[in-house]
Structure formats: C-alpha cells, structure tokens
mmCIF file of C-alpha atoms in Angstrom:
data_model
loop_
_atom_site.group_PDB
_atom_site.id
_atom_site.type_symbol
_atom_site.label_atom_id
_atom_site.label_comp_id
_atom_site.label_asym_id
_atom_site.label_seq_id
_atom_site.Cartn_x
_atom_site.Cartn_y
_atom_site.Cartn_z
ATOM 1 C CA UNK F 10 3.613 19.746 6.426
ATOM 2 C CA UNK F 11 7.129 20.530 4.632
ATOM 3 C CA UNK F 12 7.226 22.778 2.155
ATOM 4 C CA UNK F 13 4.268 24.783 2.910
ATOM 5 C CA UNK F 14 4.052 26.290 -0.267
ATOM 6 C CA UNK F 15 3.302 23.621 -2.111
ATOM 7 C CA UNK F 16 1.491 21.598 0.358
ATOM 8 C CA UNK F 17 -2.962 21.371 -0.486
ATOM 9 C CA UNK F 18 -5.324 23.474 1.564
ATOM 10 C CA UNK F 19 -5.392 22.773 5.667
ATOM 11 C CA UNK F 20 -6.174 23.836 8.859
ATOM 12 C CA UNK F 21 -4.130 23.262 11.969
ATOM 13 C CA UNK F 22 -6.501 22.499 14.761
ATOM 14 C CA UNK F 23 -5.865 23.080 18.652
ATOM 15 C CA UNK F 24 -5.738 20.147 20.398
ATOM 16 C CA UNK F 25 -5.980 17.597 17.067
ATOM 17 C CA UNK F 26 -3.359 15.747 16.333
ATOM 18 C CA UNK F 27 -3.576 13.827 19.863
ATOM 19 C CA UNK F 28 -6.568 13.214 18.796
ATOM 20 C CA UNK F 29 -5.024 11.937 15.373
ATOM 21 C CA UNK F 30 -2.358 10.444 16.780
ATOM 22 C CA UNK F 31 -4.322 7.553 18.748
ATOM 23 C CA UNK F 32 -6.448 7.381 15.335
ATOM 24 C CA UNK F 33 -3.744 6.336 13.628
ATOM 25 C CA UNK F 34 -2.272 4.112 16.093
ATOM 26 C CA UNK F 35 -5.837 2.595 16.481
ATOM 27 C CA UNK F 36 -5.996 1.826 12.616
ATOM 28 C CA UNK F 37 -2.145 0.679 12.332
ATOM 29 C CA UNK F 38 -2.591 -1.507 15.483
ATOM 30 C CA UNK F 39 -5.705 -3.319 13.828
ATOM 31 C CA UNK F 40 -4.114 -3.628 10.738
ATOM 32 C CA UNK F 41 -0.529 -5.291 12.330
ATOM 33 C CA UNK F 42 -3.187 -7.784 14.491
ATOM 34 C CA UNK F 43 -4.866 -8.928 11.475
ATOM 35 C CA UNK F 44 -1.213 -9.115 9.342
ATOM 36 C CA UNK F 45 -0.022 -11.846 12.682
ATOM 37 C CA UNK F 46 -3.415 -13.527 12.521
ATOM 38 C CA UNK F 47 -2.357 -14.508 8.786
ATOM 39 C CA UNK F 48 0.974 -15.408 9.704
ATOM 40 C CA UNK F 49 -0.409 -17.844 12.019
ATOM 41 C CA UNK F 50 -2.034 -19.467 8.876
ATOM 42 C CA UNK F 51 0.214 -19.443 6.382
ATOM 43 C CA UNK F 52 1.976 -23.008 5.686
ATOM 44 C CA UNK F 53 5.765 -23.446 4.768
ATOM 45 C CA UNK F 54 7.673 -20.258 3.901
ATOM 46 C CA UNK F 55 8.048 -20.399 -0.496
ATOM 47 C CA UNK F 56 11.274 -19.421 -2.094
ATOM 48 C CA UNK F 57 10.106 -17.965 -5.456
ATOM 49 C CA UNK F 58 7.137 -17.197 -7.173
ATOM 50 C CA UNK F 59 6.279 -20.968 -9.434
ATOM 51 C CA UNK F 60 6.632 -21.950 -5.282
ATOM 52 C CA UNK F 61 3.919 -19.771 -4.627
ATOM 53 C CA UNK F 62 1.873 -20.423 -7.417
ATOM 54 C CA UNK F 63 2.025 -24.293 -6.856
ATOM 55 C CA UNK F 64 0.765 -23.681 -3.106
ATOM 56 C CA UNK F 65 -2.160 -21.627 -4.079
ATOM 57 C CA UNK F 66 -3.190 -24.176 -6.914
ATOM 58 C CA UNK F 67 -3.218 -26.941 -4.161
ATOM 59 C CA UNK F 68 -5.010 -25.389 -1.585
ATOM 60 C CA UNK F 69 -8.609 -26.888 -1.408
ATOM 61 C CA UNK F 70 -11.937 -26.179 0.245
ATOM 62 C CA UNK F 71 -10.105 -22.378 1.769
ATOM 63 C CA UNK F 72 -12.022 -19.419 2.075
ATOM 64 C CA UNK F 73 -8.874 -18.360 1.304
ATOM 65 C CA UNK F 74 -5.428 -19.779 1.157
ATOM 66 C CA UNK F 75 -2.632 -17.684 2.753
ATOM 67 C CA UNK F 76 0.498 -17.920 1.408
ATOM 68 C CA UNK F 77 3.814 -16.567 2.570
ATOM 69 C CA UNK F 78 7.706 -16.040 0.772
ATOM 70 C CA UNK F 79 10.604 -14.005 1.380
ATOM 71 C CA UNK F 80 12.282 -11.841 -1.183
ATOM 72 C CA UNK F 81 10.261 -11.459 -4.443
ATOM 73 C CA UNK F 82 12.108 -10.150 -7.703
ATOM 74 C CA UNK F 83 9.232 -9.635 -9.989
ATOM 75 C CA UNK F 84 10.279 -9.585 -13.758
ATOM 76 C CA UNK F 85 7.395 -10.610 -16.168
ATOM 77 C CA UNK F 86 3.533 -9.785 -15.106
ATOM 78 C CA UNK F 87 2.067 -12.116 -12.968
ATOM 79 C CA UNK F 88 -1.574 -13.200 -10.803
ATOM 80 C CA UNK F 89 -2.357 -14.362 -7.948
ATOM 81 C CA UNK F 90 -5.535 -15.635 -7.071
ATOM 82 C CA UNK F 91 -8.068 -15.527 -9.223
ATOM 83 C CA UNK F 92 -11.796 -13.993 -8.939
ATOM 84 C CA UNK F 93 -12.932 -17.410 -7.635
ATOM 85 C CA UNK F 94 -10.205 -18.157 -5.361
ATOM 86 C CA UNK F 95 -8.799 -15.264 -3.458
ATOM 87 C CA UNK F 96 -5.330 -15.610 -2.074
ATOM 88 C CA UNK F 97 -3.606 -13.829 0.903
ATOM 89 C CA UNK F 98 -0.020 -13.429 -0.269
ATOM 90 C CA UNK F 99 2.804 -12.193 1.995
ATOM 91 C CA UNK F 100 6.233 -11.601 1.755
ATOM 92 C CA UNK F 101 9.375 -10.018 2.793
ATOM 93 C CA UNK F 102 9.569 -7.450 0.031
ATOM 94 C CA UNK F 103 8.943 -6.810 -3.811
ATOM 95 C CA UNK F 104 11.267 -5.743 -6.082
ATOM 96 C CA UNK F 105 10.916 -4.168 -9.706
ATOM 97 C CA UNK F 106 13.329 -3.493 -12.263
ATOM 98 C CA UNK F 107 11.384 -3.842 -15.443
ATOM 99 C CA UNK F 108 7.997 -2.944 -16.830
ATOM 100 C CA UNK F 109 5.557 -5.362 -15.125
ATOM 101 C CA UNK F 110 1.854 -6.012 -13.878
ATOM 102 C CA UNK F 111 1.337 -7.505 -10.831
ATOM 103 C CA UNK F 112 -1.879 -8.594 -9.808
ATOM 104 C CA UNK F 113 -3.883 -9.975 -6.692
ATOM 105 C CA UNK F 114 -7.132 -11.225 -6.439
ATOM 106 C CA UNK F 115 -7.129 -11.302 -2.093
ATOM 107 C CA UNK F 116 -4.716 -9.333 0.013
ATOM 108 C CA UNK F 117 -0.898 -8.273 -0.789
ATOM 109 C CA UNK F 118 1.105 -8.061 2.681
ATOM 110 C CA UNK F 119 4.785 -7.554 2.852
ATOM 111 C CA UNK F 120 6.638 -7.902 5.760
ATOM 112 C CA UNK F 121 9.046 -5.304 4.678
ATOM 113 C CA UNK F 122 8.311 -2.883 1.316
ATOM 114 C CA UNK F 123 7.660 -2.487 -2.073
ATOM 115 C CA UNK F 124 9.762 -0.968 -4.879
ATOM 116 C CA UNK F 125 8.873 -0.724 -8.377
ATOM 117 C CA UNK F 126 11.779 1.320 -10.424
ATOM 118 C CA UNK F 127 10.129 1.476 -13.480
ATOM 119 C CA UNK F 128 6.382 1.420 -14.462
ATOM 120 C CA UNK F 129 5.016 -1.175 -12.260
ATOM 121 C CA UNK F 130 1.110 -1.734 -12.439
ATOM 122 C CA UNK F 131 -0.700 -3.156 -9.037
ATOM 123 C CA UNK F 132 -3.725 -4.337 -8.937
ATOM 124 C CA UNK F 133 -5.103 -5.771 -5.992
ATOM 125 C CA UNK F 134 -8.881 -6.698 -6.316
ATOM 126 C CA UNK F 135 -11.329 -7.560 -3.640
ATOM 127 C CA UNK F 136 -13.257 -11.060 -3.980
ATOM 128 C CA UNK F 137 -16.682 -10.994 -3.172
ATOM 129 C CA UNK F 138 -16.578 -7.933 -1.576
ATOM 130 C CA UNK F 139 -13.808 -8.944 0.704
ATOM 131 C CA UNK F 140 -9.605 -8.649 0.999
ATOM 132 C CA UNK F 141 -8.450 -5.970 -1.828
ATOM 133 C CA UNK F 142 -5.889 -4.456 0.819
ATOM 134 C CA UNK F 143 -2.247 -4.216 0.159
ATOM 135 C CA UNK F 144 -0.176 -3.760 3.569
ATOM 136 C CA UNK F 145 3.346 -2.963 3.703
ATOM 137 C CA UNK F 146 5.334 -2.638 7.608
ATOM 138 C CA UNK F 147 7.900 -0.721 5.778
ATOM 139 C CA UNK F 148 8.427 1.443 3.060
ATOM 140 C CA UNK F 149 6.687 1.725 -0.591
ATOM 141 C CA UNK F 150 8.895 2.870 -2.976
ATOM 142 C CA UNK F 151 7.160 4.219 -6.560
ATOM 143 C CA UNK F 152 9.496 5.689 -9.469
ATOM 144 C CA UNK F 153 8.702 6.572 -13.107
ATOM 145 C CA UNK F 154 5.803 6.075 -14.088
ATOM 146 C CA UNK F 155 4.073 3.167 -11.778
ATOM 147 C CA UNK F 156 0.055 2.934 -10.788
ATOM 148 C CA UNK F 157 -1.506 1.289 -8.043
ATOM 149 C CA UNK F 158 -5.091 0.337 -7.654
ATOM 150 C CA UNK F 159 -5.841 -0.918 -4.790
ATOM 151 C CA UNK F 160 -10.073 -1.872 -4.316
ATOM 152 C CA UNK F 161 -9.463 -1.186 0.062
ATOM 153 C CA UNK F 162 -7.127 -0.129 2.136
ATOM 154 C CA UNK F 163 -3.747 0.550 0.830
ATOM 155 C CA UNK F 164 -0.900 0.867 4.049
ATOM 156 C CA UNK F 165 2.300 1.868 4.142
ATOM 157 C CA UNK F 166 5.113 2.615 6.943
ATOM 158 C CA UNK F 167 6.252 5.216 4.246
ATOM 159 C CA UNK F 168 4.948 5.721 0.738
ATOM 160 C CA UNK F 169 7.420 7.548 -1.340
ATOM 161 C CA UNK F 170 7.151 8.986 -4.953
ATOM 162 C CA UNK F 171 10.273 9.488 -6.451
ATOM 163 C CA UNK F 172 9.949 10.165 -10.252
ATOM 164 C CA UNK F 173 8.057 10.298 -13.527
ATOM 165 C CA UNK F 174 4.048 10.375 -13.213
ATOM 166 C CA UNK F 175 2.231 8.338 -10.799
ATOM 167 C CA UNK F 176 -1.227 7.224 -10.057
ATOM 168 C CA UNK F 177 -2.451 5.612 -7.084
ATOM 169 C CA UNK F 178 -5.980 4.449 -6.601
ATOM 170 C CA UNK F 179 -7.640 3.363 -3.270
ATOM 171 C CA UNK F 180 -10.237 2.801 -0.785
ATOM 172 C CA UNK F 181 -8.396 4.483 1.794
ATOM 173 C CA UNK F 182 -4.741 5.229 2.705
ATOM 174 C CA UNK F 183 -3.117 4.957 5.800
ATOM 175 C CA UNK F 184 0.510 5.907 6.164
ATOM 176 C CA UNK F 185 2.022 5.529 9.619
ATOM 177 C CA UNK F 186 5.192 7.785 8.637
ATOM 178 C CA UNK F 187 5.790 10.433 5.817
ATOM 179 C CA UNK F 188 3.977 10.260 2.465
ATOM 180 C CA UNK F 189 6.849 12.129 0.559
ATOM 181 C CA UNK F 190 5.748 13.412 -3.316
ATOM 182 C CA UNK F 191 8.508 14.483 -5.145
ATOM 183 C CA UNK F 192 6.654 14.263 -8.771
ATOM 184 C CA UNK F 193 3.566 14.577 -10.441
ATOM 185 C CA UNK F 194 1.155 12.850 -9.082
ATOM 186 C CA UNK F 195 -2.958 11.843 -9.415
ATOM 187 C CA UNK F 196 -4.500 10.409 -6.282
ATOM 188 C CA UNK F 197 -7.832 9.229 -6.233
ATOM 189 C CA UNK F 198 -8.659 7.981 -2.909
ATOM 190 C CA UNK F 199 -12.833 7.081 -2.183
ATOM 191 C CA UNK F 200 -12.858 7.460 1.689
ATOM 192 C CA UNK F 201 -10.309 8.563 4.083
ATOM 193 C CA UNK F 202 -6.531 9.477 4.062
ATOM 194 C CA UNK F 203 -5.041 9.349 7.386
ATOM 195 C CA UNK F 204 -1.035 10.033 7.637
ATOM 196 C CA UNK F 205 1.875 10.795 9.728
ATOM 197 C CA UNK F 206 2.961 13.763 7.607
ATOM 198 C CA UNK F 207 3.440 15.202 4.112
ATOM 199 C CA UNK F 208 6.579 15.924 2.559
ATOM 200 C CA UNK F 209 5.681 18.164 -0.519
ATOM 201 C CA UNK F 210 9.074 18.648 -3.364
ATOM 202 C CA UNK F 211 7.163 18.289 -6.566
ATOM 203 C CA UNK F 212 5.844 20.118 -9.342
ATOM 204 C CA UNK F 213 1.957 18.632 -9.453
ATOM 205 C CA UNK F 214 0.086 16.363 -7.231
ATOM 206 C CA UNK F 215 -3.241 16.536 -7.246
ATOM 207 C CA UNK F 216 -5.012 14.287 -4.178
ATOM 208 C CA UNK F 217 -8.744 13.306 -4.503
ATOM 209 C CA UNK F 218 -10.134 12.248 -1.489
ATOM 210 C CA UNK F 219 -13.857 11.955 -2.382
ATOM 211 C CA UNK F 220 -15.359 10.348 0.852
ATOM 212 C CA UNK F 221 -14.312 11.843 3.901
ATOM 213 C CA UNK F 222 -11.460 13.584 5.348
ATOM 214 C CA UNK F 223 -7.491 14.264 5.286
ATOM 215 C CA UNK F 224 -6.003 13.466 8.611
ATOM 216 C CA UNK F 225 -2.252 14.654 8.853
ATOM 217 C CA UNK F 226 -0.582 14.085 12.131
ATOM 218 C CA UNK F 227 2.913 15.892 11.544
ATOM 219 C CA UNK F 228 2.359 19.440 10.396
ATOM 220 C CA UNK F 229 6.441 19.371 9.749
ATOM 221 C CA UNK F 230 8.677 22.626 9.752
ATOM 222 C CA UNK F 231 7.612 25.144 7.444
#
C-alpha cells in the first residue's frame, strides 16, 4: 500500500499475493469472457443515447436485449431498462460534466471508462435477481461529490477518487490496477474487495466490507 500511514489495518502474508495474484486474474478473466460473450450479441453499434433507447424499446421476447454504442456524453438523467425488461448496455466510455442520474436496470459495460466530473449518481439494479454489474476495461474516474450503487459486482481497470465526498455502494469490487482515494470517502461493500493495490492521499475514507475479506495484491512502497 502507498502511504502507509494512512492506509486501513493489514497484514502482509508470506507467500500471499501469488496466491492473490491468480485470484484476481481468475475473477478478471471470467469477467472479460462474459463482457465478449455480450459483444457477440449485441446488434448494430448506436451513435447516441435516443439510438439506444429506440433499440431497447424494440427488442421483443429477450431475456435481455444487449445493446452496444461508442462515446456517451451524458447531460440530463437518464434509464435504461426498466424492472421488467433488463438491458445489457455497453459502450466505449461515459462522460459527465453536469449534475446527472444515470440509471440501469441490467448490466453497465464500457469498453473503455467512466468519468463523472461533477455529482454523478449510478444506479445499476439487478432484475430478478440477475445482471446489476457495472464493468469497466479501463479506468473509473469519480470527482466531487458522485455515488455509485451498484446491486453486484462493480469492476474497474482503475477506480480513482479525485475530489469532494464520495460514496460507492456494491456487491463486491474488483479492481485489476490501483484503487487511488485522494478524498473523503464512504464505502460500503457486502462481500469481497479484491484489488491490485491501494493508493491512500486523502483525509477520510472509511471502507466497509461487511461479508468477507480485503484482498490487496500490491503492498506498494511505503
């Protein structure tokens, strides 16, 4: 971990983090088959966010319909899916600029990252007790004051707070590279949090894992 002195309670363990590392190359791997399984069913790439919205409203007799887009500049609050008709909606990358809500009833997978400059709200809701994961390959980005509540598994390549207060909310959290705090922050996570390393630069951040264990690969330079 970096910055030892502010980094939680831990325990370096002789002979772990090989042991951790295959853990969370096992969990990433499963999670980057299921993302190409999806590609493989999503129809015709959409080019904004009505495009979207039209293809989920056609889709008929889906357990779910997978959608996919590039680029997605988010500026007013927006759903997709509904609790009846879960959607798996990928994309490039989101960006934020303004004070929105964006929220999925299914699965939220982007190709590259997230980043929400200014209090963005996620919300990404499982449908009969399936989906409710948001994936990103790359990098989530979260500055002043954004939440995320996410009813799975919330993935990141990197998950980054930058500034103002933050709360994230999830089943689990896997991040394959750095989870870097550099504000206050409330985590709440109800099973496992499994990461490549912490980089610690803030004032408060308070982690709640409630179910299992905190897995950190990286114990970084002191």
């Amino acid at each position: 971990m970096n910055n030892i002195h502010d980094a939680p309670p831990y325990k370096q363990v002789p002979g772990l983090k090989p042991v951790i590392t295959d853990y969370l190359a096992s969990l990433s791997t499963d999670i980057m088959n299921a993302i190409e399984t999806y590609k493989k069913q999503a129809g015709s790439r959409a080019f904004s966010i009505d495009q979207l919205q039209q293809q989920i409203t056609a889709s008929i007799g889906q357990e779910a319909v997978v959608v996919r887009a590039g680029y997605l500049s988010v500026e007013e609050d927006v759903t997709f899916g509904s609790p009846t008709k879960p959607v798996i909606d990928m994309a490039d990358g989101i960006n934020t600029n303004k004070e929105v809500t964006l929220t999925v009833y299914g699965n939220l997978i982007l190709e590259n990252g997230l980043k929400g400059n200014t209090k963005l709200n996620v919300h990404v809701n499982r449908v009969n007790q399936s989906y409710g994961n948001l994936w990103a390959k790359s990098t989530i980005h979260l500055n002043n004051d954004s939440n995320v509540l996410v009813a799975d598994t919330l993935y990141a390549g990197v998950l980054t707070y930058n500034s103002g207060t933050l709360a994230v909310d999830a089943d689990q959290l896997i991040v394959q590279g750095d989870l870097s705090i550099n504000t206050e922050v409330e985590m709440n996570i109800a099973g496992q949090m499994v990461l490549g390393g912490i980089v610690s630069n803030n004032l408060v951040a308070n982690l709640n894992i409630k179910g299992v264990d905190l897995f950190v690969r990286d114990h970084g330079k002191q």
